[in-house]
Coordinates of C-alpha atoms in Angstrom, one line a residue:
M300 CA -17.6 -36.4 -2.2
P301 CA -18.3 -39.4 -4.0
A302 CA -21.9 -38.5 -3.6
V303 CA -21.6 -35.1 -5.1
V304 CA -19.8 -36.6 -7.5
G305 CA -22.6 -38.2 -8.6
T306 CA -25.5 -35.5 -8.6
V307 CA -23.2 -33.7 -10.5
A308 CA -22.3 -36.1 -13.5
A309 CA -26.1 -36.6 -13.4
L310 CA -27.3 -32.3 -14.2
I311 CA -24.1 -32.7 -16.7
G312 CA -25.9 -35.5 -18.5
L313 CA -29.6 -33.9 -18.0
A314 CA -27.9 -30.8 -19.4
D315 CA -26.5 -33.3 -22.7
I316 CA -29.8 -34.3 -23.5
V317 CA -31.0 -31.0 -23.3
A318 CA -28.0 -29.9 -25.4
G319 CA -28.7 -32.0 -27.3
V320 CA -32.6 -32.2 -28.5
V321 CA -32.8 -28.5 -28.6
P322 CA -32.1 -26.9 -32.2
R323 CA -28.7 -25.1 -31.7
Y324 CA -28.8 -21.3 -32.1
R325 CA -26.9 -19.9 -35.0
W326 CA -26.1 -16.7 -32.9
S327 CA -23.0 -18.7 -31.4
R328 CA -19.8 -16.7 -31.1
M329 CA -18.7 -20.9 -32.0
H330 CA -20.3 -21.3 -35.1
A331 CA -17.7 -20.2 -37.4
L332 CA -15.2 -22.3 -35.3
S333 CA -18.4 -25.1 -36.5
E334 CA -19.3 -24.4 -40.0
V335 CA -14.7 -25.5 -40.9
L336 CA -15.7 -28.9 -40.1
P337 CA -17.8 -31.4 -42.4
G338 CA -21.9 -31.1 -41.3
T339 CA -22.2 -35.2 -40.8
V340 CA -19.2 -34.5 -37.6
T341 CA -21.8 -30.7 -36.8
Q342 CA -25.3 -33.5 -36.8
L343 CA -23.1 -36.6 -34.8
A344 CA -22.4 -34.7 -32.5
A345 CA -25.6 -34.0 -31.8
A346 CA -26.5 -37.8 -31.3
G347 CA -23.4 -37.7 -29.2
S348 CA -24.7 -35.5 -26.9
I349 CA -27.8 -37.1 -26.0
I350 CA -26.4 -40.8 -25.8
V351 CA -23.7 -39.0 -23.2
G352 CA -26.8 -38.1 -21.7
I353 CA -28.5 -40.9 -20.8
L354 CA -25.3 -42.5 -19.8
L355 CA -24.3 -40.1 -17.9
L356 CA -28.0 -40.5 -16.2
M357 CA -26.8 -44.8 -15.7
L358 CA -24.0 -43.7 -14.2
A359 CA -25.2 -41.2 -12.0
H360 CA -25.6 -43.8 -8.9
G361 CA -22.3 -45.9 -9.0
L362 CA -20.6 -42.7 -9.3
K363 CA -22.6 -42.4 -5.9
R364 CA -21.5 -45.4 -4.6
A365 CA -18.3 -45.1 -5.6
K366 CA -18.3 -47.3 -8.0
Q367 CA -15.0 -48.5 -9.9
R368 CA -16.6 -49.5 -12.8
A369 CA -19.2 -46.1 -12.8
W370 CA -15.4 -44.1 -12.5
L371 CA -14.4 -45.6 -15.9
A372 CA -16.9 -45.6 -17.9
A373 CA -17.6 -42.0 -17.0
V374 CA -13.7 -41.5 -17.6
V375 CA -14.0 -42.3 -21.1
V376 CA -17.8 -40.1 -22.2
L377 CA -17.0 -36.9 -20.3
P378 CA -14.5 -36.3 -23.1
I379 CA -17.0 -37.6 -25.7
G380 CA -19.8 -35.7 -24.4
A381 CA -17.7 -32.2 -23.8
A382 CA -16.9 -32.8 -27.1
A383 CA -20.2 -33.7 -29.0
Q384 CA -21.8 -29.9 -25.8
L385 CA -18.9 -27.5 -27.5
I386 CA -19.1 -28.5 -32.0
Y387 CA -22.7 -28.6 -31.8
Q388 CA -24.8 -27.1 -29.3
H389 CA -21.1 -24.7 -29.1
S390 CA -21.7 -24.3 -24.8
R391 CA -18.6 -23.1 -23.4
I392 CA -20.1 -23.6 -19.7
G393 CA -21.2 -26.6 -20.7
T394 CA -18.4 -27.6 -22.7
L395 CA -15.7 -26.7 -18.6
L396 CA -18.2 -27.9 -16.8
T397 CA -17.5 -31.2 -17.7
L398 CA -13.7 -30.6 -18.3
L399 CA -14.8 -30.1 -14.6
L400 CA -16.1 -33.2 -13.5
F401 CA -13.6 -35.1 -16.3
G402 CA -10.1 -34.0 -13.8
Y403 CA -11.8 -33.9 -10.5
L404 CA -12.0 -37.5 -11.3
L405 CA -8.8 -38.3 -12.6
R406 CA -7.2 -37.3 -9.5
H407 CA -9.3 -38.5 -7.4
K408 CA -9.2 -42.0 -8.7
K409 CA -9.1 -44.1 -6.1
S410 CA -11.9 -42.7 -3.8
F411 CA -13.7 -44.9 -6.8
A412 CA -12.8 -47.9 -5.6
A413 CA -16.3 -50.0 -4.9
L414 CA -17.0 -53.5 -6.8
P415 CA -19.3 -54.5 -9.1
D416 CA -22.6 -55.8 -6.0
P417 CA -24.1 -59.6 -7.3
R418 CA -25.8 -59.3 -9.6
S419 CA -29.3 -61.1 -12.6
R420 CA -29.4 -61.3 -16.1
W421 CA -32.4 -60.1 -15.9
K422 CA -31.8 -57.2 -15.2
A423 CA -31.1 -57.1 -19.1
V424 CA -34.3 -57.6 -19.9
A425 CA -35.7 -54.8 -18.0
N426 CA -33.0 -52.2 -19.3
F427 CA -34.6 -53.4 -22.8
I428 CA -37.6 -52.7 -21.5
L429 CA -37.5 -49.4 -19.4
M430 CA -34.4 -48.7 -22.4
G431 CA -36.3 -49.4 -25.1
G432 CA -39.1 -46.9 -23.3
A433 CA -37.0 -44.0 -22.7
S434 CA -35.9 -44.4 -25.8
F435 CA -38.6 -44.3 -28.2
G436 CA -40.3 -41.3 -25.2
L437 CA -37.2 -39.0 -26.2
G438 CA -36.8 -40.2 -29.3
W439 CA -40.6 -38.5 -30.3
V440 CA -39.4 -35.9 -29.1
I441 CA -36.2 -34.4 -31.0
V442 CA -37.7 -35.7 -33.9
G443 CA -41.1 -33.0 -33.0
S444 CA -37.9 -29.5 -31.0
H445 CA -37.4 -29.7 -35.1
A446 CA -41.3 -29.2 -36.1
N447 CA -40.1 -25.6 -37.3
K448 CA -38.3 -27.6 -40.7
M449 CA -40.4 -30.4 -40.8
V450 CA -41.2 -30.6 -44.6
G451 CA -45.6 -30.4 -44.6
D452 CA -47.1 -30.9 -41.0
P453 CA -46.7 -34.7 -40.5
P454 CA -49.9 -36.0 -38.1
V455 CA -48.8 -37.9 -35.4
L456 CA -49.1 -41.6 -36.3
E457 CA -46.4 -40.3 -38.8
Q458 CA -43.9 -38.5 -36.2
I459 CA -44.3 -41.9 -34.5
E460 CA -43.5 -44.6 -37.6
H461 CA -41.2 -42.2 -37.9
V462 CA -39.4 -43.4 -35.0
I463 CA -39.5 -46.4 -34.3
W464 CA -38.1 -47.1 -37.9
G465 CA -34.9 -44.5 -36.4
L466 CA -34.8 -46.9 -34.0
F467 CA -33.9 -49.3 -35.7
G468 CA -31.2 -47.5 -38.2
F469 CA -33.6 -47.0 -41.2
E470 CA -35.2 -44.4 -42.6
G471 CA -38.7 -42.6 -41.8
S472 CA -41.1 -40.5 -43.7
I473 CA -40.1 -37.4 -42.4
R474 CA -38.2 -34.7 -44.5
Y475 CA -36.9 -32.4 -42.8
T476 CA -34.7 -29.2 -44.6
G477 CA -31.2 -27.7 -43.2
G478 CA -29.9 -30.7 -42.3
V479 CA -32.2 -32.3 -39.8
D480 CA -32.6 -35.0 -41.5
Y481 CA -29.4 -36.5 -40.4
T482 CA -29.8 -34.8 -37.1
V483 CA -33.2 -36.1 -36.8
G484 CA -31.7 -39.9 -37.8
Y485 CA -27.8 -39.8 -35.9
S486 CA -30.5 -39.4 -32.9
L487 CA -32.7 -42.1 -33.5
G488 CA -30.1 -44.4 -34.6
A489 CA -28.4 -43.9 -31.6
L490 CA -30.6 -44.3 -29.3
G491 CA -31.6 -48.0 -31.1
L492 CA -27.7 -48.4 -30.6
L493 CA -27.5 -48.1 -27.3
T494 CA -31.3 -49.5 -26.1
V495 CA -29.2 -53.2 -28.3
A496 CA -25.9 -52.3 -26.5
T497 CA -26.6 -51.7 -22.8
T498 CA -28.7 -54.6 -23.1
A499 CA -26.1 -57.0 -25.0
Y500 CA -23.5 -55.6 -22.3
L501 CA -26.0 -57.4 -19.3
A502 CA -27.1 -60.1 -21.3
F503 CA -23.7 -61.5 -22.4
R504 CA -21.2 -59.4 -19.1
P505 CA -19.5 -62.8 -17.0
A506 CA -21.6 -63.4 -14.2
Y507 CA -21.1 -62.5 -10.9
P508 CA -22.9 -65.3 -8.3
A509 CA -24.9 -64.0 -5.6
P510 CA -24.9 -64.4 -2.0
V511 CA -25.3 -67.9 -1.3
L512 CA -24.2 -70.3 2.4
T513 CA -21.6 -72.8 0.6
E514 CA -22.0 -75.5 2.6
E515 CA -18.3 -75.1 4.2
D516 CA -19.9 -71.8 4.8
E517 CA -22.8 -74.1 6.9
D518 CA -21.5 -76.9 8.1
R519 CA -18.5 -73.9 9.9
L520 CA -22.5 -71.8 10.9
R521 CA -23.4 -75.5 12.3
E522 CA -20.4 -75.5 14.4
L523 CA -20.7 -71.9 15.9
L524 CA -23.7 -72.9 16.6
A525 CA -23.1 -76.6 18.3
K526 CA -21.6 -74.4 20.9
H527 CA -22.7 -70.7 20.9
G528 CA -26.3 -71.0 19.2
E529 CA -28.0 -69.9 23.3
R530 CA -27.6 -67.4 23.2
D531 CA -29.5 -65.8 19.6
S532 CA -32.9 -67.2 19.0
L533 CA -32.1 -65.7 15.3
G534 CA -28.9 -67.9 15.0
H535 CA -30.3 -70.6 13.4
F536 CA -32.0 -68.4 10.3
A537 CA -28.4 -67.5 9.6
L538 CA -28.4 -71.4 7.5
R539 CA -30.9 -69.8 5.1
R540 CA -29.5 -71.2 2.0
D541 CA -30.3 -67.5 0.3
K542 CA -28.0 -65.4 2.4
S543 CA -24.1 -65.4 3.3
V544 CA -21.8 -65.5 5.2
V545 CA -18.1 -64.0 6.1
F546 CA -15.9 -64.7 9.8
S547 CA -13.8 -62.9 12.0
P548 CA -10.3 -63.7 11.7
S549 CA -9.8 -66.8 14.0
G550 CA -13.0 -68.4 12.9
K551 CA -15.1 -68.2 16.5
A552 CA -17.7 -65.7 15.0
A553 CA -20.2 -64.9 12.4
V554 CA -21.9 -62.4 10.6
S555 CA -25.0 -63.9 8.1
Y556 CA -26.2 -60.7 5.6
R557 CA -28.6 -60.4 2.4
V558 CA -27.1 -57.2 0.1
V559 CA -30.1 -55.5 -1.4
S560 CA -30.4 -52.4 -3.9
G561 CA -27.3 -51.8 -2.5
V562 CA -27.7 -52.9 2.0
M563 CA -25.9 -55.4 3.4
L564 CA -28.4 -56.7 5.7
A565 CA -27.3 -58.9 8.8
S566 CA -30.2 -60.0 10.8
G567 CA -28.8 -60.2 14.2
D568 CA -27.1 -61.0 16.5
P569 CA -22.9 -62.1 15.2
I570 CA -23.0 -65.5 15.7
G571 CA -19.9 -67.3 18.2
D572 CA -18.2 -66.7 20.8
V573 CA -18.8 -62.6 22.2
E574 CA -15.4 -62.0 22.5
A575 CA -15.1 -62.6 18.3
W576 CA -17.6 -60.9 17.8
P577 CA -15.4 -58.1 16.5
G578 CA -13.0 -59.7 14.7
A579 CA -16.4 -60.2 12.9
I580 CA -17.8 -57.0 12.3
E581 CA -14.6 -55.4 11.2
Q582 CA -14.4 -58.4 8.2
F583 CA -18.4 -57.1 7.8
M584 CA -17.9 -53.5 7.2
E585 CA -14.3 -53.8 5.1
L586 CA -16.2 -55.3 2.9
A587 CA -20.1 -53.7 2.7
K588 CA -16.6 -51.0 2.0
R589 CA -15.8 -52.6 -0.9
H590 CA -18.4 -52.7 -2.6
S591 CA -20.0 -49.4 -1.4
W592 CA -22.9 -51.1 0.5
T593 CA -24.8 -49.7 2.7
P594 CA -24.1 -51.9 6.5
A595 CA -26.8 -52.5 8.0
V596 CA -28.6 -55.0 10.8
A597 CA -32.0 -55.7 11.6
G598 CA -33.4 -56.9 14.5
C599 CA -30.6 -57.4 16.9
S600 CA -30.3 -57.4 20.8
E601 CA -29.9 -54.8 23.5
T602 CA -26.5 -56.5 24.2
G603 CA -25.4 -57.0 19.6
G604 CA -26.8 -53.6 19.2
E605 CA -24.1 -52.2 22.2
V606 CA -21.1 -54.1 20.2
W607 CA -22.0 -53.3 16.7
T608 CA -22.5 -49.6 17.2
R609 CA -18.7 -50.0 19.5
E610 CA -17.1 -51.4 16.9
T611 CA -18.4 -49.2 14.0
G612 CA -20.2 -46.2 14.6
L613 CA -23.1 -46.9 13.3
D614 CA -26.6 -45.4 15.4
A615 CA -29.2 -48.0 16.4
L616 CA -32.5 -47.5 17.5
E617 CA -35.3 -49.3 19.1
M618 CA -38.0 -51.3 16.6
G619 CA -39.7 -53.6 18.4
D620 CA -39.9 -55.8 21.0
E621 CA -40.0 -60.6 21.2
A622 CA -42.7 -62.8 22.6
I623 CA -40.2 -65.3 24.4
V624 CA -42.5 -67.9 26.7
D625 CA -41.1 -69.4 29.4
V626 CA -42.2 -73.2 29.5
A627 CA -42.0 -74.0 33.0
D628 CA -43.8 -70.1 34.1
F629 CA -46.5 -71.1 31.5
S630 CA -50.0 -72.0 32.3
L631 CA -53.3 -72.6 31.2
S632 CA -55.1 -70.8 33.9
G633 CA -55.7 -67.7 35.4
R634 CA -58.7 -65.9 34.5
S635 CA -55.6 -63.9 31.9
M636 CA -55.7 -66.8 30.3
R637 CA -58.9 -67.5 29.9
N638 CA -59.5 -66.9 25.7
V639 CA -56.6 -68.6 25.1
R640 CA -58.3 -71.7 27.0
Q641 CA -61.3 -71.1 25.4
M642 CA -60.6 -71.6 22.5
V643 CA -58.3 -74.5 23.3
K644 CA -61.1 -75.9 24.3
R645 CA -63.8 -75.9 21.4
I646 CA -61.6 -76.8 19.1
E647 CA -61.0 -79.6 20.9
R648 CA -64.6 -81.3 21.4
N649 CA -65.0 -80.5 17.6
G650 CA -62.3 -83.0 17.2
Y651 CA -59.3 -81.9 16.1
S652 CA -56.0 -83.4 17.7
T653 CA -52.1 -83.2 17.5
K654 CA -49.5 -84.1 17.3
V655 CA -45.4 -82.6 18.5
R656 CA -43.4 -84.1 17.4
R657 CA -39.2 -83.5 16.0
V658 CA -38.4 -83.7 12.5
G659 CA -36.4 -86.6 12.9
D660 CA -39.9 -88.7 14.3
L661 CA -41.6 -88.0 11.7
S662 CA -41.8 -91.0 9.1
P663 CA -41.1 -89.9 5.5
E664 CA -44.9 -90.2 4.1
E665 CA -45.6 -88.1 6.7
L666 CA -42.9 -85.6 5.7
E667 CA -43.1 -85.8 2.7
V668 CA -46.7 -85.2 3.4
V669 CA -46.0 -82.0 5.3
Q670 CA -43.9 -80.7 3.3
K671 CA -47.0 -80.7 0.0
A672 CA -49.5 -79.6 2.6
A673 CA -47.0 -76.1 3.5
N674 CA -46.6 -75.4 0.3
A675 CA -50.3 -75.9 -1.0
W676 CA -51.5 -73.6 2.0
R677 CA -50.1 -70.7 1.4
D678 CA -51.1 -67.8 -0.6
T679 CA -48.9 -66.0 -2.8
E680 CA -46.2 -67.9 -4.9
D681 CA -42.9 -66.7 -3.0
E682 CA -42.7 -67.5 0.4
R683 CA -42.0 -64.0 2.6
G684 CA -39.4 -64.1 4.7
F685 CA -35.6 -62.4 5.9
S686 CA -35.2 -61.8 9.3
M687 CA -36.6 -65.3 11.7
A688 CA -37.1 -68.3 8.1
L689 CA -34.9 -71.3 7.3
G690 CA -36.5 -71.9 3.9
R691 CA -37.6 -74.9 4.4
I692 CA -39.3 -78.0 5.6
G693 CA -37.5 -81.7 6.6
D694 CA -34.1 -80.7 6.0
P695 CA -31.6 -83.9 6.7
K696 CA -29.5 -81.2 8.9
D697 CA -32.3 -80.3 10.3
L698 CA -33.3 -83.0 11.7
D699 CA -33.1 -81.9 15.1
A700 CA -36.2 -79.0 14.8
V701 CA -39.7 -79.7 15.7
I702 CA -43.0 -80.3 13.6
A703 CA -46.6 -79.0 15.7
T704 CA -49.7 -80.9 13.9
A705 CA -52.9 -80.5 14.4
H706 CA -55.8 -83.3 12.4
K707 CA -59.0 -84.0 12.5
D708 CA -61.1 -86.6 10.6
P709 CA -61.7 -85.7 7.3
E710 CA -66.1 -85.2 7.3
E711 CA -67.7 -86.5 4.0
G712 CA -67.3 -84.9 0.4
E713 CA -64.7 -82.9 1.8
D714 CA -61.5 -82.8 0.6
V715 CA -58.4 -85.2 1.5
A716 CA -55.2 -83.8 0.3
F717 CA -53.5 -84.3 2.6
G718 CA -54.9 -87.0 4.6
D719 CA -56.1 -85.3 8.7
L720 CA -53.3 -82.8 8.4
K721 CA -55.6 -79.4 9.3
A722 CA -53.0 -77.2 10.3
M723 CA -48.7 -77.3 11.1
Q724 CA -45.7 -75.0 13.0
H725 CA -42.6 -76.0 12.5
Y726 CA -39.8 -74.8 15.5
V727 CA -36.0 -74.4 15.2
P728 CA -33.2 -74.8 17.3
W729 CA -32.2 -72.5 19.3
G730 CA -29.6 -73.6 21.2
P731 CA -29.9 -77.2 23.0
E732 CA -33.3 -75.9 24.9
G733 CA -35.4 -73.6 23.6
S734 CA -36.6 -73.2 20.1
S735 CA -37.8 -70.5 17.3
L736 CA -41.3 -70.3 16.1
E737 CA -40.5 -70.0 12.1
L738 CA -43.5 -70.4 9.9
M739 CA -47.6 -71.7 10.8
R740 CA -49.8 -72.8 7.7
R741 CA -53.5 -74.3 8.2
D742 CA -55.7 -75.5 5.3
R743 CA -58.9 -73.1 4.5
S744 CA -61.7 -74.6 6.1
A745 CA -60.1 -75.3 9.2
D746 CA -62.0 -74.6 12.2
P747 CA -60.6 -70.8 13.6
G748 CA -57.4 -71.1 15.8
M749 CA -55.2 -74.2 14.9
N750 CA -52.8 -71.5 15.8
E751 CA -53.3 -71.0 19.1
L752 CA -54.3 -74.4 19.6
L753 CA -51.1 -75.5 18.1
I754 CA -48.6 -73.1 20.1
V755 CA -50.9 -74.4 23.4
A756 CA -49.2 -78.4 21.9
F757 CA -46.2 -77.8 21.4
L758 CA -45.6 -76.1 25.3
Q759 CA -47.2 -78.9 26.6
A760 CA -45.0 -80.9 25.1
A761 CA -41.8 -79.3 25.4
P762 CA -41.2 -80.5 29.1
D763 CA -40.4 -83.7 27.1
L764 CA -38.7 -82.6 24.2
K765 CA -36.1 -81.3 26.7
I766 CA -37.5 -77.9 25.5
K767 CA -36.8 -74.1 28.5
R768 CA -38.4 -71.8 25.9
M769 CA -39.8 -70.4 22.8
S770 CA -39.3 -67.5 21.6
L771 CA -43.2 -66.7 20.1
N772 CA -43.1 -64.0 17.4
F773 CA -41.5 -60.6 16.7
A774 CA -44.4 -57.2 17.4
F775 CA -43.0 -53.8 15.6
F776 CA -42.7 -51.3 17.8
R777 CA -44.7 -53.0 20.5
S778 CA -43.8 -49.8 22.7
A779 CA -44.9 -48.3 21.4
L780 CA -48.6 -49.3 21.1
E781 CA -48.2 -50.7 24.9
R782 CA -47.6 -46.6 26.3
G783 CA -50.2 -45.1 23.6
G784 CA -53.4 -46.8 24.0
K785 CA -52.8 -46.2 28.2
L786 CA -54.4 -43.4 30.4
G787 CA -52.2 -40.5 30.3
A788 CA -49.8 -41.4 27.3
G789 CA -48.8 -37.8 26.3
P790 CA -49.8 -36.4 22.2
V791 CA -46.4 -37.4 20.5
V792 CA -47.4 -41.3 21.7
R793 CA -50.5 -41.2 21.2
I794 CA -50.4 -39.6 17.0
Q795 CA -47.6 -43.1 16.6
R796 CA -49.4 -44.9 17.7
T797 CA -51.8 -44.3 15.2
V798 CA -49.4 -44.1 12.5
L799 CA -49.3 -47.9 13.5
I800 CA -52.9 -48.1 13.7
F801 CA -53.4 -46.8 10.3
L802 CA -50.1 -48.5 8.9
S803 CA -52.0 -52.1 11.0
R804 CA -54.1 -52.6 7.4
W805 CA -52.1 -53.6 5.7
F806 CA -49.2 -55.2 8.0
Q807 CA -50.1 -56.3 10.8
I808 CA -49.0 -54.7 13.5
E809 CA -50.8 -54.2 15.9
S810 CA -52.8 -58.0 15.6
L811 CA -49.0 -59.6 15.6
Y812 CA -48.4 -57.7 19.3
K813 CA -52.3 -58.7 20.1
F814 CA -51.7 -62.0 19.8
N815 CA -48.4 -62.4 21.4
E816 CA -50.1 -61.2 24.0
K817 CA -51.9 -63.4 25.2
F818 CA -49.7 -65.9 26.1
R819 CA -48.5 -63.8 28.5
P820 CA -44.5 -63.4 27.7
R821 CA -41.6 -61.9 28.7
W822 CA -40.6 -59.1 25.7
E823 CA -36.8 -58.7 24.9
P824 CA -36.2 -55.0 22.2
R825 CA -34.8 -55.4 18.5
F826 CA -33.1 -53.1 17.8
I827 CA -32.1 -51.7 14.2
V828 CA -28.5 -51.1 13.4
F829 CA -27.1 -47.7 10.8
P830 CA -24.9 -45.5 9.3
N831 CA -26.8 -42.3 8.8
S832 CA -30.8 -41.1 9.4
R833 CA -30.4 -40.7 5.8
D834 CA -30.4 -43.8 5.5
L835 CA -34.2 -45.1 7.2
P836 CA -35.5 -44.5 4.4
R837 CA -34.3 -47.2 2.0
I838 CA -33.1 -49.6 4.2
G839 CA -36.3 -50.3 5.5
F840 CA -36.9 -50.4 1.8
A841 CA -34.2 -53.3 1.5
M842 CA -36.2 -54.9 5.0
M843 CA -39.2 -54.7 3.0
Q844 CA -38.0 -56.6 0.7
A845 CA -36.2 -59.1 2.5
E846 CA -38.7 -60.1 3.7
G847 CA -41.6 -59.7 0.9
F848 CA -43.2 -57.4 1.7
L849 CA -42.8 -54.7 -1.4
E850 CA -42.1 -56.9 -4.0
L851 CA -40.8 -55.9 -7.1
P852 CA -42.1 -56.2 -11.0
R853 CA -40.8 -60.1 -11.4
L854 CA -38.7 -59.3 -14.4
L855 CA -36.2 -57.4 -12.5
R856 CA -36.6 -60.5 -9.5
R857 CA -33.8 -63.5 -8.9
R858 CA -35.7 -66.2 -7.0
P859 CA -34.2 -67.4 -3.7
A860 CA -31.8 -70.4 -3.7
E861 CA -34.2 -71.8 -1.2
P862 CA -38.2 -70.3 -0.7
K863 CA -38.6 -68.4 1.9
P864 CA -41.6 -70.0 5.2
Y865 CA -43.6 -67.3 6.1
A866 CA -47.0 -67.0 4.2
Q867 CA -50.1 -65.5 4.8
D868 CA -52.5 -66.7 7.8
E869 CA -55.9 -65.6 8.1
D870 CA -57.2 -66.9 11.4
S871 CA -56.9 -65.1 14.7
A872 CA -53.6 -65.9 15.3
P873 CA -51.7 -62.6 11.8
A874 CA -49.8 -64.7 9.4
Q875 CA -46.1 -65.2 10.0
S876 CA -44.9 -63.8 6.7
E877 CA -47.1 -60.2 6.8
V878 CA -44.4 -59.4 9.6
T879 CA -42.2 -60.7 10.6
R880 CA -39.7 -60.2 14.2
A881 CA -37.4 -58.2 12.1
A882 CA -39.6 -55.9 10.1

């Protein structure tokens, strides 16, 4: 029902704006009543109707999400809007609808109990820009809507000047007859005051911290991963420090998440004992309900999806497959590995060598070079990733991660900022006997094929590191791509494949699948869990924001606590950042 209330509030808000902008009709039966009021009251009512309308439009989204503060603000402004409608426009229907909504909100107060979202003071800047632009546009409409009352025929530039002066509370050069000067002046002044007031509120309201992983939470997660980390290759990414976490009442399981555009987005399976997962999921759903966030899970396994859907009543959709390579089964021999084998041999003949080591085995100087190179070789200003990205290299708590590096002696005149380092890959633990690839970077001057070289080097060194399996990457909608390319595929599957190939122009969907397939992995399905089909576009938008595919204007974004470690790579392998394993 809050969704309907929000829509009704928006419609009433639009009606209030129209009522304040459009000149009133003198033939109304309510005119006789308004005539006994002072003229200033009538003119202020016009301005009040506009301001209340704007505020209701701003509050509509919060009402849809059952936000407590949106309810309180709406209860305050609705009676003012009803009075303004009645006094200025004499609209009994508009007044009645406004009061009906007011009464409904009072009666169903308990339905609007959601807590505020995480927020940033950058919203104050965004509000000033957007609200200022809207106030100017609406002010221009107000000035022009009373053209028949203007003295003379002022040009457009003079009208613009009048609007600007009016927003700052000063009288412009345009004159009106019949008391319209006051209506226009009060309306413009009120718009300017609303812009300043809402901006000041957003700038100086008490800070509500955005979700971050505390040191205590991280230590508890590491304890769970030490016992149960082999269950899910995405488990270690719960340690991203721009995520938050909820634990089960027993403390034996946890769900990590980030809130993006009102979506409470978890990734992978819950951490910890499977028997304790329902408790952590219950805490997750309770927190989502308390804040009126839309719960969603990106990239959970089949077991995880079954538990999520069973415990919550949510739905699940297969979104792709994870490529997993078993070290014992990997070999460069055979016809199927011919292309990879030839590429690796060619690169080695060109003078490249590789090293695969635990991060803790690198000297401080070597680690510093790797960190600087990883940042320098990133194409974008901000790194991408969320579901399968750690966001850091060389942290003292992550010394068991693995770094694979490619080296070649620099040629004469070549840039040697990072010595002989030409490419690198970073792998994080997947339990005691597994690793998950989370970052690939290379020097643009390096030969093509660096990613293949380093993946092969890692798999060949894995037995000495006591690593038995490696999570390579995630292929979005892999099964649709594979089935659609087979002989005899039906028209629906072919259409799906055509759409995915088209989208691959912007998101490396097909190329990631083809790259992963080179290493003959086994494919494990991954799922997205969501409340309703109508929520999928919103969840998809939030996922793309979290992964870094869609970026809001800089003034609207909050910089994450730690940079995200995906970056575009123009090598023969697609960028790890372009289509992440949980997309």
